[in-house]
């Protein structure tokens, strides 16, 4: 029933576009019909699939919007998240007024989306609309058409578009932005599809438009070439993002108004927040649930069950930037800016163990963190093997498993709670391996401060992502707890980094079990 209703509305709007009566038809629709159209809008719709619909900028969850009135097409594109609604108090009569208003100049279209929210498809369709625009078409008052900020058949340049495609690595650009299920090759009809030349790092459209591939890890490659537009994917996870972003801005110097589309799952990085705060940035937030019709129902249900209400859920499912606790010791941008995918050669590896007092389902978890000292004298967090609600035998096996998997040099175990019981439990399963017994003589906050300072100095890096651990670190309160509970993972991390960077290695007493 819903699909039939939507199809009828689309046919009406498409016919009105063809006859030049769009404004009249929109004025005749009821508020409920307009709201339904707005809800039914999809980011990836092409001109021949879905008619333009007004989406309310003031009603969006975006962090930043142009304040001046914009055209109908611009208004759609800058608030095109599924589920968008008409502005509060808006009437059908307001549509014509907005469609005839001057265009607010913008430079960056920022799509902050949860996993599977459709942001990649939106970016690909935006690039497609630029590449297929007619460079010979003249317009005395060019306006973006529906479907993207740039419009699908607009005239902004005198020559075919030249577009930069920038991802964290060239592999990311190829696998996601070009050859992915929502990538550029997949969304083009056969007669419009560009030719992909991997050896030349280039896409070429039949009309002469060109897109070049770049890795953010190789920012200097952006020196020299010049472009009319760029699509940046997953900017929040770029290493050395500031350098790559700056080099790209200097390369955007062709055409009348070079612009950038950024599609990323948000993280609280300094660069991302700076871009969003810029008055020339249009920001849209997309939630995973907005794209539910294209996702496995079990996926959305399971992710909601696991992560609803958590910091990682707000970030990865709602597309929100999760800020740090005001009194937290750690800052997320410290972790993000130092994060790496691969660790260098390790000089020494330790497994830190923070055991719980009891062994029930509601007990504190047993913190188990693996970290190493690299040849560059930085500490690297290699794994979080923390286990929840387990008996001593099970957490002992988990700790020893981590010890073996990473070929650790020794284990560091806190013995405040269990004393020699911790050692005896480990001894049941392994003899003759080095373990350092550590006993807390100061509060958790005081012990953690020097380690947090090392993060601020960039001397500790996470190899990959450890969301549960990082959430604990960033809400670690001045009372030494994480929302009233023991910071088990963060405690184990503190012991590991302390052993690697803050302890006199000649002093600890190493006992062979």
JSON list of C-alpha atoms in Angstrom, two decimals, residues 86-267:
[
{"chain": "A", "resi": 86, "resn": "UNK", "atom": "CA", "xyz": [9.07, 20.26, 6.36]},
{"chain": "A", "resi": 87, "resn": "UNK", "atom": "CA", "xyz": [10.24, 23.19, 8.48]},
{"chain": "A", "resi": 88, "resn": "UNK", "atom": "CA", "xyz": [8.19, 23.84, 11.58]},
{"chain": "A", "resi": 89, "resn": "UNK", "atom": "CA", "xyz": [5.27, 26.04, 10.61]},
{"chain": "A", "resi": 90, "resn": "UNK", "atom": "CA", "xyz": [6.09, 25.59, 6.93]},
{"chain": "A", "resi": 91, "resn": "UNK", "atom": "CA", "xyz": [3.25, 25.65, 4.42]},
{"chain": "A", "resi": 92, "resn": "UNK", "atom": "CA", "xyz": [2.96, 24.53, 0.80]},
{"chain": "A", "resi": 93, "resn": "UNK", "atom": "CA", "xyz": [2.97, 28.21, -0.14]},
{"chain": "A", "resi": 94, "resn": "UNK", "atom": "CA", "xyz": [6.46, 28.59, 1.30]},
{"chain": "A", "resi": 95, "resn": "UNK", "atom": "CA", "xyz": [7.88, 26.18, -1.27]},
{"chain": "A", "resi": 96, "resn": "UNK", "atom": "CA", "xyz": [7.62, 28.61, -4.17]},
{"chain": "A", "resi": 97, "resn": "UNK", "atom": "CA", "xyz": [9.20, 31.39, -2.10]},
{"chain": "A", "resi": 98, "resn": "UNK", "atom": "CA", "xyz": [12.13, 29.17, -1.20]},
{"chain": "A", "resi": 99, "resn": "UNK", "atom": "CA", "xyz": [12.54, 27.91, -4.78]},
{"chain": "A", "resi": 100, "resn": "UNK", "atom": "CA", "xyz": [12.94, 31.48, -6.02]},
{"chain": "A", "resi": 101, "resn": "UNK", "atom": "CA", "xyz": [15.29, 32.62, -3.24]},
{"chain": "A", "resi": 102, "resn": "UNK", "atom": "CA", "xyz": [19.00, 33.32, -3.89]},
{"chain": "A", "resi": 103, "resn": "UNK", "atom": "CA", "xyz": [21.44, 30.50, -3.32]},
{"chain": "A", "resi": 104, "resn": "UNK", "atom": "CA", "xyz": [23.61, 30.52, -0.20]},
{"chain": "A", "resi": 105, "resn": "UNK", "atom": "CA", "xyz": [27.19, 29.79, -1.18]},
{"chain": "A", "resi": 106, "resn": "UNK", "atom": "CA", "xyz": [28.66, 26.71, 0.45]},
{"chain": "A", "resi": 107, "resn": "UNK", "atom": "CA", "xyz": [31.86, 24.76, -0.01]},
{"chain": "A", "resi": 108, "resn": "UNK", "atom": "CA", "xyz": [31.64, 21.53, 2.01]},
{"chain": "A", "resi": 109, "resn": "UNK", "atom": "CA", "xyz": [28.70, 19.10, 2.16]},
{"chain": "A", "resi": 110, "resn": "UNK", "atom": "CA", "xyz": [29.32, 17.03, 5.30]},
{"chain": "A", "resi": 111, "resn": "UNK", "atom": "CA", "xyz": [27.38, 13.75, 5.63]},
{"chain": "A", "resi": 112, "resn": "UNK", "atom": "CA", "xyz": [27.82, 12.33, 9.13]},
{"chain": "A", "resi": 113, "resn": "UNK", "atom": "CA", "xyz": [26.29, 8.88, 9.05]},
{"chain": "A", "resi": 114, "resn": "UNK", "atom": "CA", "xyz": [25.97, 5.73, 11.09]},
{"chain": "A", "resi": 115, "resn": "UNK", "atom": "CA", "xyz": [27.02, 2.37, 9.71]},
{"chain": "A", "resi": 116, "resn": "UNK", "atom": "CA", "xyz": [24.89, 1.45, 6.70]},
{"chain": "A", "resi": 117, "resn": "UNK", "atom": "CA", "xyz": [23.04, 4.78, 6.67]},
{"chain": "A", "resi": 118, "resn": "UNK", "atom": "CA", "xyz": [23.54, 5.29, 2.92]},
{"chain": "A", "resi": 119, "resn": "UNK", "atom": "CA", "xyz": [26.22, 7.98, 3.06]},
{"chain": "A", "resi": 120, "resn": "UNK", "atom": "CA", "xyz": [28.51, 6.20, 0.58]},
{"chain": "A", "resi": 121, "resn": "UNK", "atom": "CA", "xyz": [25.71, 5.91, -1.95]},
{"chain": "A", "resi": 122, "resn": "UNK", "atom": "CA", "xyz": [24.94, 9.60, -1.47]},
{"chain": "A", "resi": 123, "resn": "UNK", "atom": "CA", "xyz": [28.56, 10.55, -2.13]},
{"chain": "A", "resi": 124, "resn": "UNK", "atom": "CA", "xyz": [28.73, 8.36, -5.23]},
{"chain": "A", "resi": 125, "resn": "UNK", "atom": "CA", "xyz": [25.51, 9.83, -6.64]},
{"chain": "A", "resi": 126, "resn": "UNK", "atom": "CA", "xyz": [26.83, 13.34, -6.00]},
{"chain": "A", "resi": 127, "resn": "UNK", "atom": "CA", "xyz": [29.99, 12.56, -7.98]},
{"chain": "A", "resi": 128, "resn": "UNK", "atom": "CA", "xyz": [27.91, 10.97, -10.74]},
{"chain": "A", "resi": 129, "resn": "UNK", "atom": "CA", "xyz": [25.78, 14.11, -11.03]},
{"chain": "A", "resi": 130, "resn": "UNK", "atom": "CA", "xyz": [28.90, 16.26, -11.40]},
{"chain": "A", "resi": 131, "resn": "UNK", "atom": "CA", "xyz": [30.56, 14.00, -13.94]},
{"chain": "A", "resi": 132, "resn": "UNK", "atom": "CA", "xyz": [27.46, 13.83, -16.14]},
{"chain": "A", "resi": 133, "resn": "UNK", "atom": "CA", "xyz": [26.71, 17.56, -16.11]},
{"chain": "A", "resi": 134, "resn": "UNK", "atom": "CA", "xyz": [26.73, 19.24, -19.50]},
{"chain": "A", "resi": 135, "resn": "UNK", "atom": "CA", "xyz": [29.69, 21.66, -19.67]},
{"chain": "A", "resi": 136, "resn": "UNK", "atom": "CA", "xyz": [28.29, 23.36, -22.80]},
{"chain": "A", "resi": 137, "resn": "UNK", "atom": "CA", "xyz": [24.92, 24.19, -21.25]},
{"chain": "A", "resi": 138, "resn": "UNK", "atom": "CA", "xyz": [24.49, 27.89, -20.50]},
{"chain": "A", "resi": 139, "resn": "UNK", "atom": "CA", "xyz": [22.37, 29.38, -17.76]},
{"chain": "A", "resi": 140, "resn": "UNK", "atom": "CA", "xyz": [21.91, 32.98, -16.71]},
{"chain": "A", "resi": 141, "resn": "UNK", "atom": "CA", "xyz": [20.98, 31.90, -13.19]},
{"chain": "A", "resi": 142, "resn": "UNK", "atom": "CA", "xyz": [22.36, 28.40, -12.61]},
{"chain": "A", "resi": 143, "resn": "UNK", "atom": "CA", "xyz": [20.77, 26.56, -9.69]},
{"chain": "A", "resi": 144, "resn": "UNK", "atom": "CA", "xyz": [21.39, 23.11, -8.27]},
{"chain": "A", "resi": 145, "resn": "UNK", "atom": "CA", "xyz": [18.82, 20.56, -9.36]},
{"chain": "A", "resi": 146, "resn": "UNK", "atom": "CA", "xyz": [17.26, 17.99, -7.06]},
{"chain": "A", "resi": 147, "resn": "UNK", "atom": "CA", "xyz": [19.25, 15.08, -5.75]},
{"chain": "A", "resi": 148, "resn": "UNK", "atom": "CA", "xyz": [22.55, 16.71, -4.76]},
{"chain": "A", "resi": 149, "resn": "UNK", "atom": "CA", "xyz": [24.00, 20.06, -3.74]},
{"chain": "A", "resi": 150, "resn": "UNK", "atom": "CA", "xyz": [25.70, 20.45, -7.12]},
{"chain": "A", "resi": 151, "resn": "UNK", "atom": "CA", "xyz": [22.70, 19.35, -9.18]},
{"chain": "A", "resi": 152, "resn": "UNK", "atom": "CA", "xyz": [22.60, 16.63, -11.79]},
{"chain": "A", "resi": 153, "resn": "UNK", "atom": "CA", "xyz": [22.64, 18.71, -14.99]},
{"chain": "A", "resi": 154, "resn": "UNK", "atom": "CA", "xyz": [23.96, 22.11, -14.04]},
{"chain": "A", "resi": 155, "resn": "UNK", "atom": "CA", "xyz": [26.53, 24.32, -15.73]},
{"chain": "A", "resi": 156, "resn": "UNK", "atom": "CA", "xyz": [29.29, 25.50, -13.37]},
{"chain": "A", "resi": 157, "resn": "UNK", "atom": "CA", "xyz": [32.42, 24.81, -15.44]},
{"chain": "A", "resi": 158, "resn": "UNK", "atom": "CA", "xyz": [33.48, 25.34, -19.03]},
{"chain": "A", "resi": 159, "resn": "UNK", "atom": "CA", "xyz": [35.21, 21.97, -19.28]},
{"chain": "A", "resi": 160, "resn": "UNK", "atom": "CA", "xyz": [34.28, 18.44, -18.15]},
{"chain": "A", "resi": 161, "resn": "UNK", "atom": "CA", "xyz": [34.53, 17.96, -14.41]},
{"chain": "A", "resi": 162, "resn": "UNK", "atom": "CA", "xyz": [37.80, 16.95, -12.78]},
{"chain": "A", "resi": 163, "resn": "UNK", "atom": "CA", "xyz": [37.13, 15.27, -9.46]},
{"chain": "A", "resi": 164, "resn": "UNK", "atom": "CA", "xyz": [39.40, 14.03, -6.67]},
{"chain": "A", "resi": 165, "resn": "UNK", "atom": "CA", "xyz": [38.41, 10.82, -4.86]},
{"chain": "A", "resi": 166, "resn": "UNK", "atom": "CA", "xyz": [40.20, 10.71, -1.51]},
{"chain": "A", "resi": 167, "resn": "UNK", "atom": "CA", "xyz": [40.12, 7.87, 1.02]},
{"chain": "A", "resi": 168, "resn": "UNK", "atom": "CA", "xyz": [42.37, 6.75, 3.82]},
{"chain": "A", "resi": 169, "resn": "UNK", "atom": "CA", "xyz": [44.25, 4.42, 1.48]},
{"chain": "A", "resi": 170, "resn": "UNK", "atom": "CA", "xyz": [44.10, 3.68, -2.24]},
{"chain": "A", "resi": 171, "resn": "UNK", "atom": "CA", "xyz": [42.64, 0.31, -1.33]},
{"chain": "A", "resi": 172, "resn": "UNK", "atom": "CA", "xyz": [39.78, 2.05, 0.48]},
{"chain": "A", "resi": 173, "resn": "UNK", "atom": "CA", "xyz": [39.11, 4.29, -2.51]},
{"chain": "A", "resi": 174, "resn": "UNK", "atom": "CA", "xyz": [38.99, 1.36, -4.90]},
{"chain": "A", "resi": 175, "resn": "UNK", "atom": "CA", "xyz": [37.13, -1.14, -2.70]},
{"chain": "A", "resi": 176, "resn": "UNK", "atom": "CA", "xyz": [34.51, 1.25, -1.32]},
{"chain": "A", "resi": 177, "resn": "UNK", "atom": "CA", "xyz": [34.19, 4.38, -3.43]},
{"chain": "A", "resi": 178, "resn": "UNK", "atom": "CA", "xyz": [34.64, 2.79, -6.87]},
{"chain": "A", "resi": 179, "resn": "UNK", "atom": "CA", "xyz": [34.02, -0.97, -6.83]},
{"chain": "A", "resi": 180, "resn": "UNK", "atom": "CA", "xyz": [31.86, -1.25, -3.71]},
{"chain": "A", "resi": 181, "resn": "UNK", "atom": "CA", "xyz": [28.16, -2.12, -3.77]},
{"chain": "A", "resi": 182, "resn": "UNK", "atom": "CA", "xyz": [27.33, 1.57, -3.41]},
{"chain": "A", "resi": 183, "resn": "UNK", "atom": "CA", "xyz": [30.37, 2.71, -5.39]},
{"chain": "A", "resi": 184, "resn": "UNK", "atom": "CA", "xyz": [30.63, 4.63, -8.62]},
{"chain": "A", "resi": 185, "resn": "UNK", "atom": "CA", "xyz": [30.74, 1.67, -10.99]},
{"chain": "A", "resi": 186, "resn": "UNK", "atom": "CA", "xyz": [27.66, 0.08, -9.44]},
{"chain": "A", "resi": 187, "resn": "UNK", "atom": "CA", "xyz": [25.37, 3.12, -9.61]},
{"chain": "A", "resi": 188, "resn": "UNK", "atom": "CA", "xyz": [25.90, 4.01, -13.29]},
{"chain": "A", "resi": 189, "resn": "UNK", "atom": "CA", "xyz": [23.79, 2.57, -16.10]},
{"chain": "A", "resi": 190, "resn": "UNK", "atom": "CA", "xyz": [25.94, 0.76, -18.66]},
{"chain": "A", "resi": 191, "resn": "UNK", "atom": "CA", "xyz": [25.88, 3.59, -21.21]},
{"chain": "A", "resi": 192, "resn": "UNK", "atom": "CA", "xyz": [27.06, 6.16, -18.60]},
{"chain": "A", "resi": 193, "resn": "UNK", "atom": "CA", "xyz": [29.55, 4.02, -16.71]},
{"chain": "A", "resi": 194, "resn": "UNK", "atom": "CA", "xyz": [33.09, 5.43, -16.52]},
{"chain": "A", "resi": 195, "resn": "UNK", "atom": "CA", "xyz": [36.15, 3.44, -17.51]},
{"chain": "A", "resi": 196, "resn": "UNK", "atom": "CA", "xyz": [38.28, 2.51, -14.51]},
{"chain": "A", "resi": 197, "resn": "UNK", "atom": "CA", "xyz": [42.04, 2.34, -15.09]},
{"chain": "A", "resi": 198, "resn": "UNK", "atom": "CA", "xyz": [43.61, 1.12, -11.82]},
{"chain": "A", "resi": 199, "resn": "UNK", "atom": "CA", "xyz": [47.17, 1.52, -13.08]},
{"chain": "A", "resi": 200, "resn": "UNK", "atom": "CA", "xyz": [46.52, 5.19, -13.80]},
{"chain": "A", "resi": 201, "resn": "UNK", "atom": "CA", "xyz": [44.41, 5.69, -10.65]},
{"chain": "A", "resi": 202, "resn": "UNK", "atom": "CA", "xyz": [41.72, 7.23, -12.81]},
{"chain": "A", "resi": 203, "resn": "UNK", "atom": "CA", "xyz": [38.07, 7.04, -13.84]},
{"chain": "A", "resi": 204, "resn": "UNK", "atom": "CA", "xyz": [37.06, 8.50, -17.22]},
{"chain": "A", "resi": 205, "resn": "UNK", "atom": "CA", "xyz": [33.45, 9.15, -18.23]},
{"chain": "A", "resi": 206, "resn": "UNK", "atom": "CA", "xyz": [32.26, 9.03, -21.85]},
{"chain": "A", "resi": 207, "resn": "UNK", "atom": "CA", "xyz": [31.82, 12.83, -21.85]},
{"chain": "A", "resi": 208, "resn": "UNK", "atom": "CA", "xyz": [35.45, 13.43, -20.84]},
{"chain": "A", "resi": 209, "resn": "UNK", "atom": "CA", "xyz": [34.95, 13.97, -17.10]},
{"chain": "A", "resi": 210, "resn": "UNK", "atom": "CA", "xyz": [37.80, 12.54, -15.01]},
{"chain": "A", "resi": 211, "resn": "UNK", "atom": "CA", "xyz": [38.14, 11.42, -11.41]},
{"chain": "A", "resi": 212, "resn": "UNK", "atom": "CA", "xyz": [41.55, 10.70, -9.90]},
{"chain": "A", "resi": 213, "resn": "UNK", "atom": "CA", "xyz": [42.27, 8.47, -6.90]},
{"chain": "A", "resi": 214, "resn": "UNK", "atom": "CA", "xyz": [44.26, 9.67, -3.88]},
{"chain": "A", "resi": 215, "resn": "UNK", "atom": "CA", "xyz": [45.29, 8.26, -0.52]},
{"chain": "A", "resi": 216, "resn": "UNK", "atom": "CA", "xyz": [45.15, 10.55, 2.51]},
{"chain": "A", "resi": 217, "resn": "UNK", "atom": "CA", "xyz": [48.27, 8.74, 3.72]},
{"chain": "A", "resi": 218, "resn": "UNK", "atom": "CA", "xyz": [50.10, 10.28, 0.74]},
{"chain": "A", "resi": 219, "resn": "UNK", "atom": "CA", "xyz": [49.03, 13.89, 1.08]},
{"chain": "A", "resi": 220, "resn": "UNK", "atom": "CA", "xyz": [51.88, 15.23, -1.05]},
{"chain": "A", "resi": 221, "resn": "UNK", "atom": "CA", "xyz": [50.37, 13.52, -4.10]},
{"chain": "A", "resi": 222, "resn": "UNK", "atom": "CA", "xyz": [47.73, 16.27, -4.02]},
{"chain": "A", "resi": 223, "resn": "UNK", "atom": "CA", "xyz": [50.37, 18.83, -4.91]},
{"chain": "A", "resi": 224, "resn": "UNK", "atom": "CA", "xyz": [50.18, 19.73, -8.59]},
{"chain": "A", "resi": 225, "resn": "UNK", "atom": "CA", "xyz": [46.79, 18.46, -9.81]},
{"chain": "A", "resi": 226, "resn": "UNK", "atom": "CA", "xyz": [43.73, 20.69, -9.74]},
{"chain": "A", "resi": 227, "resn": "UNK", "atom": "CA", "xyz": [40.03, 19.92, -9.51]},
{"chain": "A", "resi": 228, "resn": "UNK", "atom": "CA", "xyz": [36.51, 21.25, -9.70]},
{"chain": "A", "resi": 229, "resn": "UNK", "atom": "CA", "xyz": [35.28, 19.03, -6.86]},
{"chain": "A", "resi": 230, "resn": "UNK", "atom": "CA", "xyz": [36.29, 16.27, -4.45]},
{"chain": "A", "resi": 231, "resn": "UNK", "atom": "CA", "xyz": [34.67, 13.39, -2.58]},
{"chain": "A", "resi": 232, "resn": "UNK", "atom": "CA", "xyz": [36.34, 12.48, 0.72]},
{"chain": "A", "resi": 233, "resn": "UNK", "atom": "CA", "xyz": [35.27, 9.21, 2.34]},
{"chain": "A", "resi": 234, "resn": "UNK", "atom": "CA", "xyz": [35.69, 8.34, 6.05]},
{"chain": "A", "resi": 235, "resn": "UNK", "atom": "CA", "xyz": [37.69, 11.48, 6.75]},
{"chain": "A", "resi": 236, "resn": "UNK", "atom": "CA", "xyz": [37.43, 10.87, 10.51]},
{"chain": "A", "resi": 237, "resn": "UNK", "atom": "CA", "xyz": [39.73, 7.86, 10.28]},
{"chain": "A", "resi": 238, "resn": "UNK", "atom": "CA", "xyz": [42.42, 9.44, 8.08]},
{"chain": "A", "resi": 239, "resn": "UNK", "atom": "CA", "xyz": [45.88, 9.39, 9.58]},
{"chain": "A", "resi": 240, "resn": "UNK", "atom": "CA", "xyz": [47.44, 12.85, 9.37]},
{"chain": "A", "resi": 241, "resn": "UNK", "atom": "CA", "xyz": [44.06, 14.14, 8.20]},
{"chain": "A", "resi": 242, "resn": "UNK", "atom": "CA", "xyz": [44.94, 17.83, 8.61]},
{"chain": "A", "resi": 243, "resn": "UNK", "atom": "CA", "xyz": [47.77, 17.63, 6.09]},
{"chain": "A", "resi": 244, "resn": "UNK", "atom": "CA", "xyz": [45.73, 15.78, 3.47]},
{"chain": "A", "resi": 245, "resn": "UNK", "atom": "CA", "xyz": [42.76, 18.12, 3.93]},
{"chain": "A", "resi": 246, "resn": "UNK", "atom": "CA", "xyz": [44.94, 21.22, 3.57]},
{"chain": "A", "resi": 247, "resn": "UNK", "atom": "CA", "xyz": [46.62, 19.91, 0.41]},
{"chain": "A", "resi": 248, "resn": "UNK", "atom": "CA", "xyz": [43.20, 19.13, -1.08]},
{"chain": "A", "resi": 249, "resn": "UNK", "atom": "CA", "xyz": [41.94, 22.67, -0.45]},
{"chain": "A", "resi": 250, "resn": "UNK", "atom": "CA", "xyz": [44.81, 24.11, -2.50]},
{"chain": "A", "resi": 251, "resn": "UNK", "atom": "CA", "xyz": [43.97, 21.69, -5.32]},
{"chain": "A", "resi": 252, "resn": "UNK", "atom": "CA", "xyz": [40.32, 22.81, -5.56]},
{"chain": "A", "resi": 253, "resn": "UNK", "atom": "CA", "xyz": [40.88, 25.73, -7.90]},
{"chain": "A", "resi": 254, "resn": "UNK", "atom": "CA", "xyz": [38.93, 24.97, -11.11]},
{"chain": "A", "resi": 255, "resn": "UNK", "atom": "CA", "xyz": [35.46, 26.15, -12.09]},
{"chain": "A", "resi": 256, "resn": "UNK", "atom": "CA", "xyz": [33.35, 28.84, -10.52]},
{"chain": "A", "resi": 257, "resn": "UNK", "atom": "CA", "xyz": [32.70, 27.19, -7.16]},
{"chain": "A", "resi": 258, "resn": "UNK", "atom": "CA", "xyz": [34.86, 24.14, -6.26]},
{"chain": "A", "resi": 259, "resn": "UNK", "atom": "CA", "xyz": [33.16, 22.01, -3.64]},
{"chain": "A", "resi": 260, "resn": "UNK", "atom": "CA", "xyz": [33.73, 18.95, -1.46]},
{"chain": "A", "resi": 261, "resn": "UNK", "atom": "CA", "xyz": [31.44, 16.14, -0.33]},
{"chain": "A", "resi": 262, "resn": "UNK", "atom": "CA", "xyz": [32.58, 14.41, 2.88]},
{"chain": "A", "resi": 263, "resn": "UNK", "atom": "CA", "xyz": [30.99, 11.10, 3.87]},
{"chain": "A", "resi": 264, "resn": "UNK", "atom": "CA", "xyz": [32.12, 9.73, 7.21]},
{"chain": "A", "resi": 265, "resn": "UNK", "atom": "CA", "xyz": [31.12, 8.03, 10.41]},
{"chain": "A", "resi": 266, "resn": "UNK", "atom": "CA", "xyz": [31.80, 10.83, 12.91]},
{"chain": "A", "resi": 267, "resn": "UNK", "atom": "CA", "xyz": [34.50, 10.84, 15.54]}
]
